[in-house]
Amino acid sequence: MVTKEPVRNPADTDVTRADSLAREIFAGVANKWTLLVINILGERTLRFTELRTEVGGISHKMLTQTLRNLERDGLVDRTVHPVVPPRVEYRLTEAGQALRNTVNRMCEWTRTYLDHIEAARRRFDSRL
Amino acid sequence: MVTKEPVRNPADTDVTRADSLAREIFAGVANKWTLLVINILGERTLRFTELRTEVGGISHKMLTQTLRNLERDGLVDRTVHPVVPPRVEYRLTEAGQALRNTVNRMCEWTRTYLDHIEAARRRFDSRL
DNA sequence: CGGCATCCCCCAGGATACTG
DNA sequence: CAGTATCCTGGGGGATGCCG
């Protein structure tokens, strides 16, 4: 007799625990380059170089690395067109799109609180 | 003649630009420790040590540093009770709460796609 | 064009310790 | 208990170069 859906050990799904799988995944995704790339890759399909120019300031190396991780986690699809010069296209998978929704909110949040934060900083810095 | 609300230079609000204010703020917030701390500080008010134990794996130094940044940006309020031993309490401001909403979604996303991602990784790793 | 490897530097971030 | 400072190491991340 087996449990059909072997329910995951709750310890794995707890972002709070330093050694949980959830934490591992969360930490892997929670960094600026990953989130920015996901944000740029909206509904669109983009080539490597397009991505590179759209994500301001990202280096060739970091973009490659970020994309490999995203591909490995199944958040982006990578399509290689067998032509010369090579044409490689990236687009979000369904899982990637889902994450993108949250990233979008984060970007909106940034815009919404820009002034607020800038003001808070001035206040904080100008007292002592 | 002045414009009443000096509309912000669009360049400042574009997360995409490497040198925009939006990017600066986004990048400052888009890292695991900051997001985890914000997530833990839900509606609750927590003391330093409580936070320390609730955010598994964070070092004393990183927690201090993260909290200072959040305080500076006006995302958390810091209350010092003049007693000995000191009692310092942290809670999210309205801006912090707003950000927390997006962080929560990100945590939920992590749980939702745990298996999905784990499977994708196995597939990716096991070919070549 | 896109991937991968190499070199290298700088700083994120941990460990430790002293103050109020 | 909380904050600050110092020390020190690993690895994040840039620059460059060479292949397919």
PDB file of C-alpha atoms (C1' of nucleotides) in Angstrom:
ATOM      1  CA  MET A   1       0.000   0.000   0.000  1.00  0.00           C
ATOM      2  CA  VAL A   2       1.442   3.304  -1.094  1.00  0.00           C
ATOM      3  CA  THR A   3       0.359   6.883  -0.708  1.00  0.00           C
ATOM      4  CA  LYS A   4      -0.492   8.005  -4.216  1.00  0.00           C
ATOM      5  CA  GLU A   5       0.894  11.514  -3.982  1.00  0.00           C
ATOM      6  CA  PRO A   6       3.835  11.118  -1.632  1.00  0.00           C
ATOM      7  CA  VAL A   7       3.267  14.353   0.272  1.00  0.00           C
ATOM      8  CA  ARG A   8       6.429  16.328   0.546  1.00  0.00           C
ATOM      9  CA  ASN A   9       8.204  16.569   3.822  1.00  0.00           C
ATOM     10  CA  PRO A  10       7.002  19.902   5.213  1.00  0.00           C
ATOM     11  CA  ALA A  11      10.604  20.733   6.048  1.00  0.00           C
ATOM     12  CA  ASP A  12      11.373  20.894   2.328  1.00  0.00           C
ATOM     13  CA  THR A  13       8.697  23.487   1.587  1.00  0.00           C
ATOM     14  CA  ASP A  14       9.715  25.903   4.322  1.00  0.00           C
ATOM     15  CA  VAL A  15      11.648  28.858   2.910  1.00  0.00           C
ATOM     16  CA  THR A  16      12.523  29.714   6.465  1.00  0.00           C
ATOM     17  CA  ARG A  17      14.785  26.737   6.992  1.00  0.00           C
ATOM     18  CA  ALA A  18      18.353  27.225   5.911  1.00  0.00           C
ATOM     19  CA  ASP A  19      18.660  23.749   4.449  1.00  0.00           C
ATOM     20  CA  SER A  20      15.259  23.239   2.849  1.00  0.00           C
ATOM     21  CA  LEU A  21      14.784  22.690  -0.854  1.00  0.00           C
ATOM     22  CA  ALA A  22      12.415  25.651  -0.907  1.00  0.00           C
ATOM     23  CA  ARG A  23      15.136  27.881   0.477  1.00  0.00           C
ATOM     24  CA  GLU A  24      17.619  26.589  -2.048  1.00  0.00           C
ATOM     25  CA  ILE A  25      15.318  27.412  -4.935  1.00  0.00           C
ATOM     26  CA  PHE A  26      14.199  30.709  -3.457  1.00  0.00           C
ATOM     27  CA  ALA A  27      17.780  31.837  -2.897  1.00  0.00           C
ATOM     28  CA  GLY A  28      18.756  30.797  -6.382  1.00  0.00           C
ATOM     29  CA  VAL A  29      16.073  32.985  -7.876  1.00  0.00           C
ATOM     30  CA  ALA A  30      16.207  35.914  -5.458  1.00  0.00           C
ATOM     31  CA  ASN A  31      18.955  37.970  -7.044  1.00  0.00           C
ATOM     32  CA  LYS A  32      18.818  40.974  -9.296  1.00  0.00           C
ATOM     33  CA  TRP A  33      20.063  39.458 -12.553  1.00  0.00           C
ATOM     34  CA  THR A  34      17.698  36.513 -12.471  1.00  0.00           C
ATOM     35  CA  LEU A  35      14.699  38.664 -11.645  1.00  0.00           C
ATOM     36  CA  LEU A  36      15.591  41.295 -14.235  1.00  0.00           C
ATOM     37  CA  VAL A  37      16.033  38.727 -16.985  1.00  0.00           C
ATOM     38  CA  ILE A  38      12.709  37.134 -16.119  1.00  0.00           C
ATOM     39  CA  ASN A  39      11.114  40.538 -16.161  1.00  0.00           C
ATOM     40  CA  ILE A  40      12.448  41.409 -19.602  1.00  0.00           C
ATOM     41  CA  LEU A  41      11.469  38.067 -21.064  1.00  0.00           C
ATOM     42  CA  GLY A  42       7.819  38.918 -20.815  1.00  0.00           C
ATOM     43  CA  GLU A  43       5.594  37.186 -23.251  1.00  0.00           C
ATOM     44  CA  ARG A  44       8.304  37.730 -25.819  1.00  0.00           C
ATOM     45  CA  THR A  45      10.917  35.473 -27.328  1.00  0.00           C
ATOM     46  CA  LEU A  46      14.316  37.103 -27.315  1.00  0.00           C
ATOM     47  CA  ARG A  47      17.732  36.286 -28.658  1.00  0.00           C
ATOM     48  CA  PHE A  48      20.794  36.315 -26.474  1.00  0.00           C
ATOM     49  CA  THR A  49      22.082  39.623 -27.783  1.00  0.00           C
ATOM     50  CA  GLU A  50      18.688  41.277 -27.563  1.00  0.00           C
ATOM     51  CA  LEU A  51      18.445  40.247 -23.943  1.00  0.00           C
ATOM     52  CA  ARG A  52      21.930  41.521 -23.373  1.00  0.00           C
ATOM     53  CA  THR A  53      21.077  44.992 -24.585  1.00  0.00           C
ATOM     54  CA  GLU A  54      17.674  45.104 -22.904  1.00  0.00           C
ATOM     55  CA  VAL A  55      18.935  44.225 -19.466  1.00  0.00           C
ATOM     56  CA  GLY A  56      21.085  47.247 -18.947  1.00  0.00           C
ATOM     57  CA  GLY A  57      24.486  46.603 -17.434  1.00  0.00           C
ATOM     58  CA  ILE A  58      24.529  42.807 -17.476  1.00  0.00           C
ATOM     59  CA  SER A  59      27.757  41.202 -18.620  1.00  0.00           C
ATOM     60  CA  HIS A  60      28.011  38.499 -21.252  1.00  0.00           C
ATOM     61  CA  LYS A  61      29.118  36.037 -18.631  1.00  0.00           C
ATOM     62  CA  MET A  62      26.379  36.772 -16.119  1.00  0.00           C
ATOM     63  CA  LEU A  63      23.684  36.579 -18.761  1.00  0.00           C
ATOM     64  CA  THR A  64      24.923  33.177 -19.915  1.00  0.00           C
ATOM     65  CA  GLN A  65      25.138  31.921 -16.392  1.00  0.00           C
ATOM     66  CA  THR A  66      21.731  33.281 -15.415  1.00  0.00           C
ATOM     67  CA  LEU A  67      20.116  31.776 -18.502  1.00  0.00           C
ATOM     68  CA  ARG A  68      21.717  28.372 -17.848  1.00  0.00           C
ATOM     69  CA  ASN A  69      20.311  28.326 -14.341  1.00  0.00           C
ATOM     70  CA  LEU A  70      16.876  29.353 -15.548  1.00  0.00           C
ATOM     71  CA  GLU A  71      16.989  26.693 -18.223  1.00  0.00           C
ATOM     72  CA  ARG A  72      18.068  24.066 -15.743  1.00  0.00           C
ATOM     73  CA  ASP A  73      15.190  24.940 -13.423  1.00  0.00           C
ATOM     74  CA  GLY A  74      12.790  24.772 -16.343  1.00  0.00           C
ATOM     75  CA  LEU A  75      11.866  28.445 -16.184  1.00  0.00           C
ATOM     76  CA  VAL A  76      13.013  29.292 -19.698  1.00  0.00           C
ATOM     77  CA  ASP A  77      13.019  27.360 -22.941  1.00  0.00           C
ATOM     78  CA  ARG A  78      16.105  27.578 -25.084  1.00  0.00           C
ATOM     79  CA  THR A  79      15.740  27.081 -28.832  1.00  0.00           C
ATOM     80  CA  VAL A  80      18.768  26.740 -31.063  1.00  0.00           C
ATOM     81  CA  HIS A  81      18.212  27.379 -34.767  1.00  0.00           C
ATOM     82  CA  PRO A  82      20.749  25.446 -36.809  1.00  0.00           C
ATOM     83  CA  VAL A  83      21.933  28.314 -38.957  1.00  0.00           C
ATOM     84  CA  VAL A  84      25.112  30.263 -39.226  1.00  0.00           C
ATOM     85  CA  PRO A  85      25.585  32.522 -37.506  1.00  0.00           C
ATOM     86  CA  PRO A  86      23.772  30.767 -34.671  1.00  0.00           C
ATOM     87  CA  ARG A  87      20.347  31.990 -33.643  1.00  0.00           C
ATOM     88  CA  VAL A  88      19.384  31.108 -30.090  1.00  0.00           C
ATOM     89  CA  GLU A  89      16.060  32.183 -28.667  1.00  0.00           C
ATOM     90  CA  TYR A  90      14.795  32.266 -25.115  1.00  0.00           C
ATOM     91  CA  ARG A  91      11.270  32.388 -23.782  1.00  0.00           C
ATOM     92  CA  LEU A  92       9.628  31.807 -20.443  1.00  0.00           C
ATOM     93  CA  THR A  93       7.933  28.517 -19.702  1.00  0.00           C
ATOM     94  CA  GLU A  94       4.659  28.421 -17.835  1.00  0.00           C
ATOM     95  CA  ALA A  95       6.566  28.217 -14.547  1.00  0.00           C
ATOM     96  CA  GLY A  96       8.655  31.167 -15.638  1.00  0.00           C
ATOM     97  CA  GLN A  97       5.583  33.196 -16.514  1.00  0.00           C
ATOM     98  CA  ALA A  98       4.163  32.464 -13.091  1.00  0.00           C
ATOM     99  CA  LEU A  99       7.290  33.773 -11.444  1.00  0.00           C
ATOM    100  CA  ARG A 100       7.259  36.759 -13.748  1.00  0.00           C
ATOM    101  CA  ASN A 101       3.923  37.846 -12.368  1.00  0.00           C
ATOM    102  CA  THR A 102       5.450  38.275  -8.954  1.00  0.00           C
ATOM    103  CA  VAL A 103       8.508  39.998 -10.372  1.00  0.00           C
ATOM    104  CA  ASN A 104       6.305  42.452 -12.198  1.00  0.00           C
ATOM    105  CA  ARG A 105       4.605  43.403  -8.983  1.00  0.00           C
ATOM    106  CA  MET A 106       7.992  43.962  -7.452  1.00  0.00           C
ATOM    107  CA  CYS A 107       8.935  46.314 -10.290  1.00  0.00           C
ATOM    108  CA  GLU A 108       5.684  48.175  -9.916  1.00  0.00           C
ATOM    109  CA  TRP A 109       6.316  48.405  -6.207  1.00  0.00           C
ATOM    110  CA  THR A 110       9.683  49.981  -6.931  1.00  0.00           C
ATOM    111  CA  ARG A 111       8.135  52.650  -9.127  1.00  0.00           C
ATOM    112  CA  THR A 112       5.330  53.304  -6.663  1.00  0.00           C
ATOM    113  CA  TYR A 113       7.631  53.896  -3.734  1.00  0.00           C
ATOM    114  CA  LEU A 114      10.510  55.612  -5.511  1.00  0.00           C
ATOM    115  CA  ASP A 115       9.920  59.048  -4.034  1.00  0.00           C
ATOM    116  CA  HIS A 116       8.927  57.597  -0.705  1.00  0.00           C
ATOM    117  CA  ILE A 117      12.193  55.708  -0.421  1.00  0.00           C
ATOM    118  CA  GLU A 118      14.349  58.505  -1.716  1.00  0.00           C
ATOM    119  CA  ALA A 119      12.852  60.782   0.927  1.00  0.00           C
ATOM    120  CA  ALA A 120      13.345  58.188   3.666  1.00  0.00           C
ATOM    121  CA  ARG A 121      16.974  57.905   2.706  1.00  0.00           C
ATOM    122  CA  ARG A 122      17.542  61.615   2.897  1.00  0.00           C
ATOM    123  CA  ARG A 123      15.942  61.733   6.317  1.00  0.00           C
ATOM    124  CA  PHE A 124      17.976  58.785   7.541  1.00  0.00           C
ATOM    125  CA  ASP A 125      21.257  60.086   6.193  1.00  0.00           C
ATOM    126  CA  SER A 126      20.807  63.655   7.371  1.00  0.00           C
ATOM    127  CA  ARG A 127      20.394  62.813  11.035  1.00  0.00           C
ATOM    128  CA  LEU A 128      23.867  62.084  12.269  1.00  0.00           C
TER     129      LEU A 128
ATOM    130  CA  MET B   1       5.663  79.052 -13.956  1.00  0.00           C
ATOM    131  CA  VAL B   2       6.345  75.681 -12.397  1.00  0.00           C
ATOM    132  CA  THR B   3       4.885  72.235 -12.917  1.00  0.00           C
ATOM    133  CA  LYS B   4       3.112  71.387  -9.659  1.00  0.00           C
ATOM    134  CA  GLU B   5       4.165  67.767  -9.409  1.00  0.00           C
ATOM    135  CA  PRO B   6       7.610  67.741 -11.031  1.00  0.00           C
ATOM    136  CA  VAL B   7       7.073  64.509 -12.937  1.00  0.00           C
ATOM    137  CA  ARG B   8       9.963  62.229 -12.472  1.00  0.00           C
ATOM    138  CA  ASN B   9      12.365  61.734 -15.307  1.00  0.00           C
ATOM    139  CA  PRO B  10      11.167  58.498 -16.938  1.00  0.00           C
ATOM    140  CA  ALA B  11      14.759  57.348 -17.025  1.00  0.00           C
ATOM    141  CA  ASP B  12      14.693  57.180 -13.217  1.00  0.00           C
ATOM    142  CA  THR B  13      11.703  54.841 -13.084  1.00  0.00           C
ATOM    143  CA  ASP B  14      13.047  52.306 -15.568  1.00  0.00           C
ATOM    144  CA  VAL B  15      14.349  49.201 -13.804  1.00  0.00           C
ATOM    145  CA  THR B  16      15.863  48.235 -17.105  1.00  0.00           C
ATOM    146  CA  ARG B  17      18.443  50.990 -17.137  1.00  0.00           C
ATOM    147  CA  ALA B  18      21.651  50.190 -15.340  1.00  0.00           C
ATOM    148  CA  ASP B  19      21.963  53.636 -13.801  1.00  0.00           C
ATOM    149  CA  SER B  20      18.360  54.467 -12.938  1.00  0.00           C
ATOM    150  CA  LEU B  21      17.174  55.094  -9.411  1.00  0.00           C
ATOM    151  CA  ALA B  22      14.586  52.366  -9.881  1.00  0.00           C
ATOM    152  CA  ARG B  23      17.317  49.875 -10.682  1.00  0.00           C
ATOM    153  CA  GLU B  24      19.335  50.982  -7.697  1.00  0.00           C
ATOM    154  CA  ILE B  25      16.421  50.389  -5.356  1.00  0.00           C
ATOM    155  CA  PHE B  26      15.334  47.178  -7.056  1.00  0.00           C
ATOM    156  CA  ALA B  27      18.829  45.740  -6.888  1.00  0.00           C
ATOM    157  CA  GLY B  28      19.143  46.725  -3.245  1.00  0.00           C
ATOM    158  CA  VAL B  29      16.028  44.788  -2.365  1.00  0.00           C
ATOM    159  CA  ALA B  30      16.395  41.844  -4.748  1.00  0.00           C
ATOM    160  CA  ASN B  31      18.557  39.567  -2.634  1.00  0.00           C
ATOM    161  CA  LYS B  32      17.687  36.595  -0.487  1.00  0.00           C
ATOM    162  CA  TRP B  33      18.355  38.020   2.965  1.00  0.00           C
ATOM    163  CA  THR B  34      16.343  41.178   2.435  1.00  0.00           C
ATOM    164  CA  LEU B  35      13.393  39.287   0.994  1.00  0.00           C
ATOM    165  CA  LEU B  36      13.485  36.621   3.671  1.00  0.00           C
ATOM    166  CA  VAL B  37      13.584  39.156   6.480  1.00  0.00           C
ATOM    167  CA  ILE B  38      10.661  41.044   4.969  1.00  0.00           C
ATOM    168  CA  ASN B  39       8.789  37.796   4.638  1.00  0.00           C
ATOM    169  CA  ILE B  40       9.287  36.841   8.274  1.00  0.00           C
ATOM    170  CA  LEU B  41       8.357  40.267   9.535  1.00  0.00           C
ATOM    171  CA  GLY B  42       4.768  39.758   8.516  1.00  0.00           C
ATOM    172  CA  GLU B  43       2.255  41.708  10.474  1.00  0.00           C
ATOM    173  CA  ARG B  44       4.320  40.930  13.529  1.00  0.00           C
ATOM    174  CA  THR B  45       6.748  42.962  15.556  1.00  0.00           C
ATOM    175  CA  LEU B  46       9.904  41.028  16.239  1.00  0.00           C
ATOM    176  CA  ARG B  47      13.028  41.540  18.275  1.00  0.00           C
ATOM    177  CA  PHE B  48      16.459  41.195  16.789  1.00  0.00           C
ATOM    178  CA  THR B  49      17.126  37.798  18.293  1.00  0.00           C
ATOM    179  CA  GLU B  50      13.715  36.487  17.348  1.00  0.00           C
ATOM    180  CA  LEU B  51      14.326  37.482  13.764  1.00  0.00           C
ATOM    181  CA  ARG B  52      17.725  35.894  13.944  1.00  0.00           C
ATOM    182  CA  THR B  53      16.311  32.527  14.896  1.00  0.00           C
ATOM    183  CA  GLU B  54      13.340  32.727  12.545  1.00  0.00           C
ATOM    184  CA  VAL B  55      15.379  33.448   9.448  1.00  0.00           C
ATOM    185  CA  GLY B  56      17.324  30.219   9.392  1.00  0.00           C
ATOM    186  CA  GLY B  57      20.995  30.549   8.607  1.00  0.00           C
ATOM    187  CA  ILE B  58      21.382  34.307   8.690  1.00  0.00           C
ATOM    188  CA  SER B  59      24.439  35.612  10.498  1.00  0.00           C
ATOM    189  CA  HIS B  60      24.393  38.294  13.148  1.00  0.00           C
ATOM    190  CA  LYS B  61      26.243  40.635  10.860  1.00  0.00           C
ATOM    191  CA  MET B  62      24.014  40.153   7.817  1.00  0.00           C
ATOM    192  CA  LEU B  63      20.858  40.608   9.846  1.00  0.00           C
ATOM    193  CA  THR B  64      22.129  43.888  11.277  1.00  0.00           C
ATOM    194  CA  GLN B  65      23.194  45.113   7.885  1.00  0.00           C
ATOM    195  CA  THR B  66      19.964  44.057   6.201  1.00  0.00           C
ATOM    196  CA  LEU B  67      17.880  45.725   8.889  1.00  0.00           C
ATOM    197  CA  ARG B  68      19.870  48.967   8.626  1.00  0.00           C
ATOM    198  CA  ASN B  69      19.259  49.112   4.904  1.00  0.00           C
ATOM    199  CA  LEU B  70      15.566  48.411   5.334  1.00  0.00           C
ATOM    200  CA  GLU B  71      15.363  51.070   8.012  1.00  0.00           C
ATOM    201  CA  ARG B  72      17.152  53.559   5.822  1.00  0.00           C
ATOM    202  CA  ASP B  73      14.755  52.948   2.953  1.00  0.00           C
ATOM    203  CA  GLY B  74      11.826  53.351   5.312  1.00  0.00           C
ATOM    204  CA  LEU B  75      10.639  49.776   4.940  1.00  0.00           C
ATOM    205  CA  VAL B  76      10.941  48.858   8.590  1.00  0.00           C
ATOM    206  CA  ASP B  77      10.466  50.823  11.790  1.00  0.00           C
ATOM    207  CA  ARG B  78      12.991  50.332  14.521  1.00  0.00           C
ATOM    208  CA  THR B  79      11.908  50.889  18.111  1.00  0.00           C
ATOM    209  CA  VAL B  80      14.430  50.979  20.932  1.00  0.00           C
ATOM    210  CA  HIS B  81      13.073  50.437  24.420  1.00  0.00           C
ATOM    211  CA  PRO B  82      15.336  52.128  26.964  1.00  0.00           C
ATOM    212  CA  VAL B  83      15.761  49.186  29.283  1.00  0.00           C
ATOM    213  CA  VAL B  84      18.625  46.945  30.164  1.00  0.00           C
ATOM    214  CA  PRO B  85      19.202  44.602  28.589  1.00  0.00           C
ATOM    215  CA  PRO B  86      18.160  46.520  25.451  1.00  0.00           C
ATOM    216  CA  ARG B  87      14.929  45.623  23.751  1.00  0.00           C
ATOM    217  CA  VAL B  88      14.799  46.573  20.075  1.00  0.00           C
ATOM    218  CA  GLU B  89      11.778  45.795  17.977  1.00  0.00           C
ATOM    219  CA  TYR B  90      11.279  45.782  14.245  1.00  0.00           C
ATOM    220  CA  ARG B  91       8.110  45.987  12.212  1.00  0.00           C
ATOM    221  CA  LEU B  92       7.256  46.677   8.600  1.00  0.00           C
ATOM    222  CA  THR B  93       6.066  50.099   7.563  1.00  0.00           C
ATOM    223  CA  GLU B  94       3.264  50.482   5.044  1.00  0.00           C
ATOM    224  CA  ALA B  95       5.828  50.482   2.222  1.00  0.00           C
ATOM    225  CA  GLY B  96       7.379  47.362   3.708  1.00  0.00           C
ATOM    226  CA  GLN B  97       3.999  45.635   3.899  1.00  0.00           C
ATOM    227  CA  ALA B  98       3.389  46.452   0.266  1.00  0.00           C
ATOM    228  CA  LEU B  99       6.652  44.833  -0.702  1.00  0.00           C
ATOM    229  CA  ARG B 100       5.885  41.894   1.505  1.00  0.00           C
ATOM    230  CA  ASN B 101       2.813  41.092  -0.537  1.00  0.00           C
ATOM    231  CA  THR B 102       4.981  40.488  -3.563  1.00  0.00           C
ATOM    232  CA  VAL B 103       7.513  38.514  -1.559  1.00  0.00           C
ATOM    233  CA  ASN B 104       4.772  36.289  -0.258  1.00  0.00           C
ATOM    234  CA  ARG B 105       3.695  35.468  -3.766  1.00  0.00           C
ATOM    235  CA  MET B 106       7.254  34.592  -4.568  1.00  0.00           C
ATOM    236  CA  CYS B 107       7.387  32.203  -1.622  1.00  0.00           C
ATOM    237  CA  GLU B 108       4.131  30.626  -2.683  1.00  0.00           C
ATOM    238  CA  TRP B 109       5.492  30.315  -6.182  1.00  0.00           C
ATOM    239  CA  THR B 110       8.475  28.445  -4.777  1.00  0.00           C
ATOM    240  CA  ARG B 111       6.258  25.938  -2.994  1.00  0.00           C
ATOM    241  CA  THR B 112       3.980  25.544  -5.979  1.00  0.00           C
ATOM    242  CA  TYR B 113       6.777  24.696  -8.385  1.00  0.00           C
ATOM    243  CA  LEU B 114       9.057  22.747  -6.057  1.00  0.00           C
ATOM    244  CA  ASP B 115       8.479  19.375  -7.660  1.00  0.00           C
ATOM    245  CA  HIS B 116       8.349  20.868 -11.117  1.00  0.00           C
ATOM    246  CA  ILE B 117      11.751  22.461 -10.687  1.00  0.00           C
ATOM    247  CA  GLU B 118      13.323  19.490  -8.994  1.00  0.00           C
ATOM    248  CA  ALA B 119      12.220  17.333 -11.907  1.00  0.00           C
ATOM    249  CA  ALA B 120      13.495  19.836 -14.474  1.00  0.00           C
ATOM    250  CA  ARG B 121      16.870  19.809 -12.767  1.00  0.00           C
ATOM    251  CA  ARG B 122      17.108  16.053 -12.856  1.00  0.00           C
ATOM    252  CA  ARG B 123      16.263  16.053 -16.541  1.00  0.00           C
ATOM    253  CA  PHE B 124      18.766  18.784 -17.302  1.00  0.00           C
ATOM    254  CA  ASP B 125      21.559  17.206 -15.298  1.00  0.00           C
ATOM    255  CA  SER B 126      21.047  13.677 -16.557  1.00  0.00           C
ATOM    256  CA  ARG B 127      21.492  14.474 -20.222  1.00  0.00           C
ATOM    257  CA  LEU B 128      25.193  14.826 -20.864  1.00  0.00           C
TER     258      LEU B 128
ATOM    259  C1'  DC C   1      26.219  34.952 -32.781  1.00  0.00           C
ATOM    260  C1'  DG C   2      26.475  32.467 -28.808  1.00  0.00           C
ATOM    261  C1'  DG C   3      29.045  29.349 -25.580  1.00  0.00           C
ATOM    262  C1'  DC C   4      32.730  28.249 -22.664  1.00  0.00           C
ATOM    263  C1'  DA C   5      37.096  28.796 -20.324  1.00  0.00           C
ATOM    264  C1'  DT C   6      40.600  31.540 -17.950  1.00  0.00           C
ATOM    265  C1'  DC C   7      42.354  35.039 -15.183  1.00  0.00           C
ATOM    266  C1'  DC C   8      41.687  38.085 -11.530  1.00  0.00           C
ATOM    267  C1'  DC C   9      39.818  41.383  -8.410  1.00  0.00           C
ATOM    268  C1'  DC C  10      36.816  42.955  -5.137  1.00  0.00           C
ATOM    269  C1'  DC C  11      33.420  42.582  -1.712  1.00  0.00           C
ATOM    270  C1'  DA C  12      29.617  39.885   0.236  1.00  0.00           C
ATOM    271  C1'  DG C  13      29.357  37.766   4.124  1.00  0.00           C
ATOM    272  C1'  DG C  14      30.948  34.548   8.070  1.00  0.00           C
ATOM    273  C1'  DA C  15      33.530  34.218  12.632  1.00  0.00           C
ATOM    274  C1'  DT C  16      35.085  36.459  16.557  1.00  0.00           C
ATOM    275  C1'  DA C  17      35.305  39.813  20.052  1.00  0.00           C
ATOM    276  C1'  DC C  18      34.535  44.129  22.715  1.00  0.00           C
ATOM    277  C1'  DT C  19      31.135  47.867  24.372  1.00  0.00           C
ATOM    278  C1'  DG C  20      26.849  49.816  26.587  1.00  0.00           C
TER     279       DG C  20
ATOM    280  C1'  DC D   1      20.386  41.872  24.145  1.00  0.00           C
ATOM    281  C1'  DA D   2      21.878  44.667  20.413  1.00  0.00           C
ATOM    282  C1'  DG D   3      25.426  47.246  17.867  1.00  0.00           C
ATOM    283  C1'  DT D   4      29.914  48.051  15.901  1.00  0.00           C
ATOM    284  C1'  DA D   5      34.472  46.828  14.440  1.00  0.00           C
ATOM    285  C1'  DT D   6      38.121  43.790  12.646  1.00  0.00           C
ATOM    286  C1'  DC D   7      39.813  40.137  10.270  1.00  0.00           C
ATOM    287  C1'  DC D   8      39.725  36.848   6.503  1.00  0.00           C
ATOM    288  C1'  DT D   9      38.128  33.757   2.915  1.00  0.00           C
ATOM    289  C1'  DG D  10      35.118  32.238  -1.060  1.00  0.00           C
ATOM    290  C1'  DG D  11      33.027  33.138  -4.822  1.00  0.00           C
ATOM    291  C1'  DG D  12      30.316  36.664  -7.448  1.00  0.00           C
ATOM    292  C1'  DG D  13      31.096  38.830 -11.358  1.00  0.00           C
ATOM    293  C1'  DG D  14      33.891  41.624 -14.920  1.00  0.00           C
ATOM    294  C1'  DA D  15      37.276  41.378 -18.939  1.00  0.00           C
ATOM    295  C1'  DT D  16      39.273  38.899 -22.406  1.00  0.00           C
ATOM    296  C1'  DG D  17      39.992  35.382 -25.733  1.00  0.00           C
ATOM    297  C1'  DC D  18      39.093  31.335 -28.512  1.00  0.00           C
ATOM    298  C1'  DC D  19      35.964  27.919 -30.692  1.00  0.00           C
ATOM    299  C1'  DG D  20      31.721  26.093 -33.506  1.00  0.00           C
TER     300       DG D  20
END
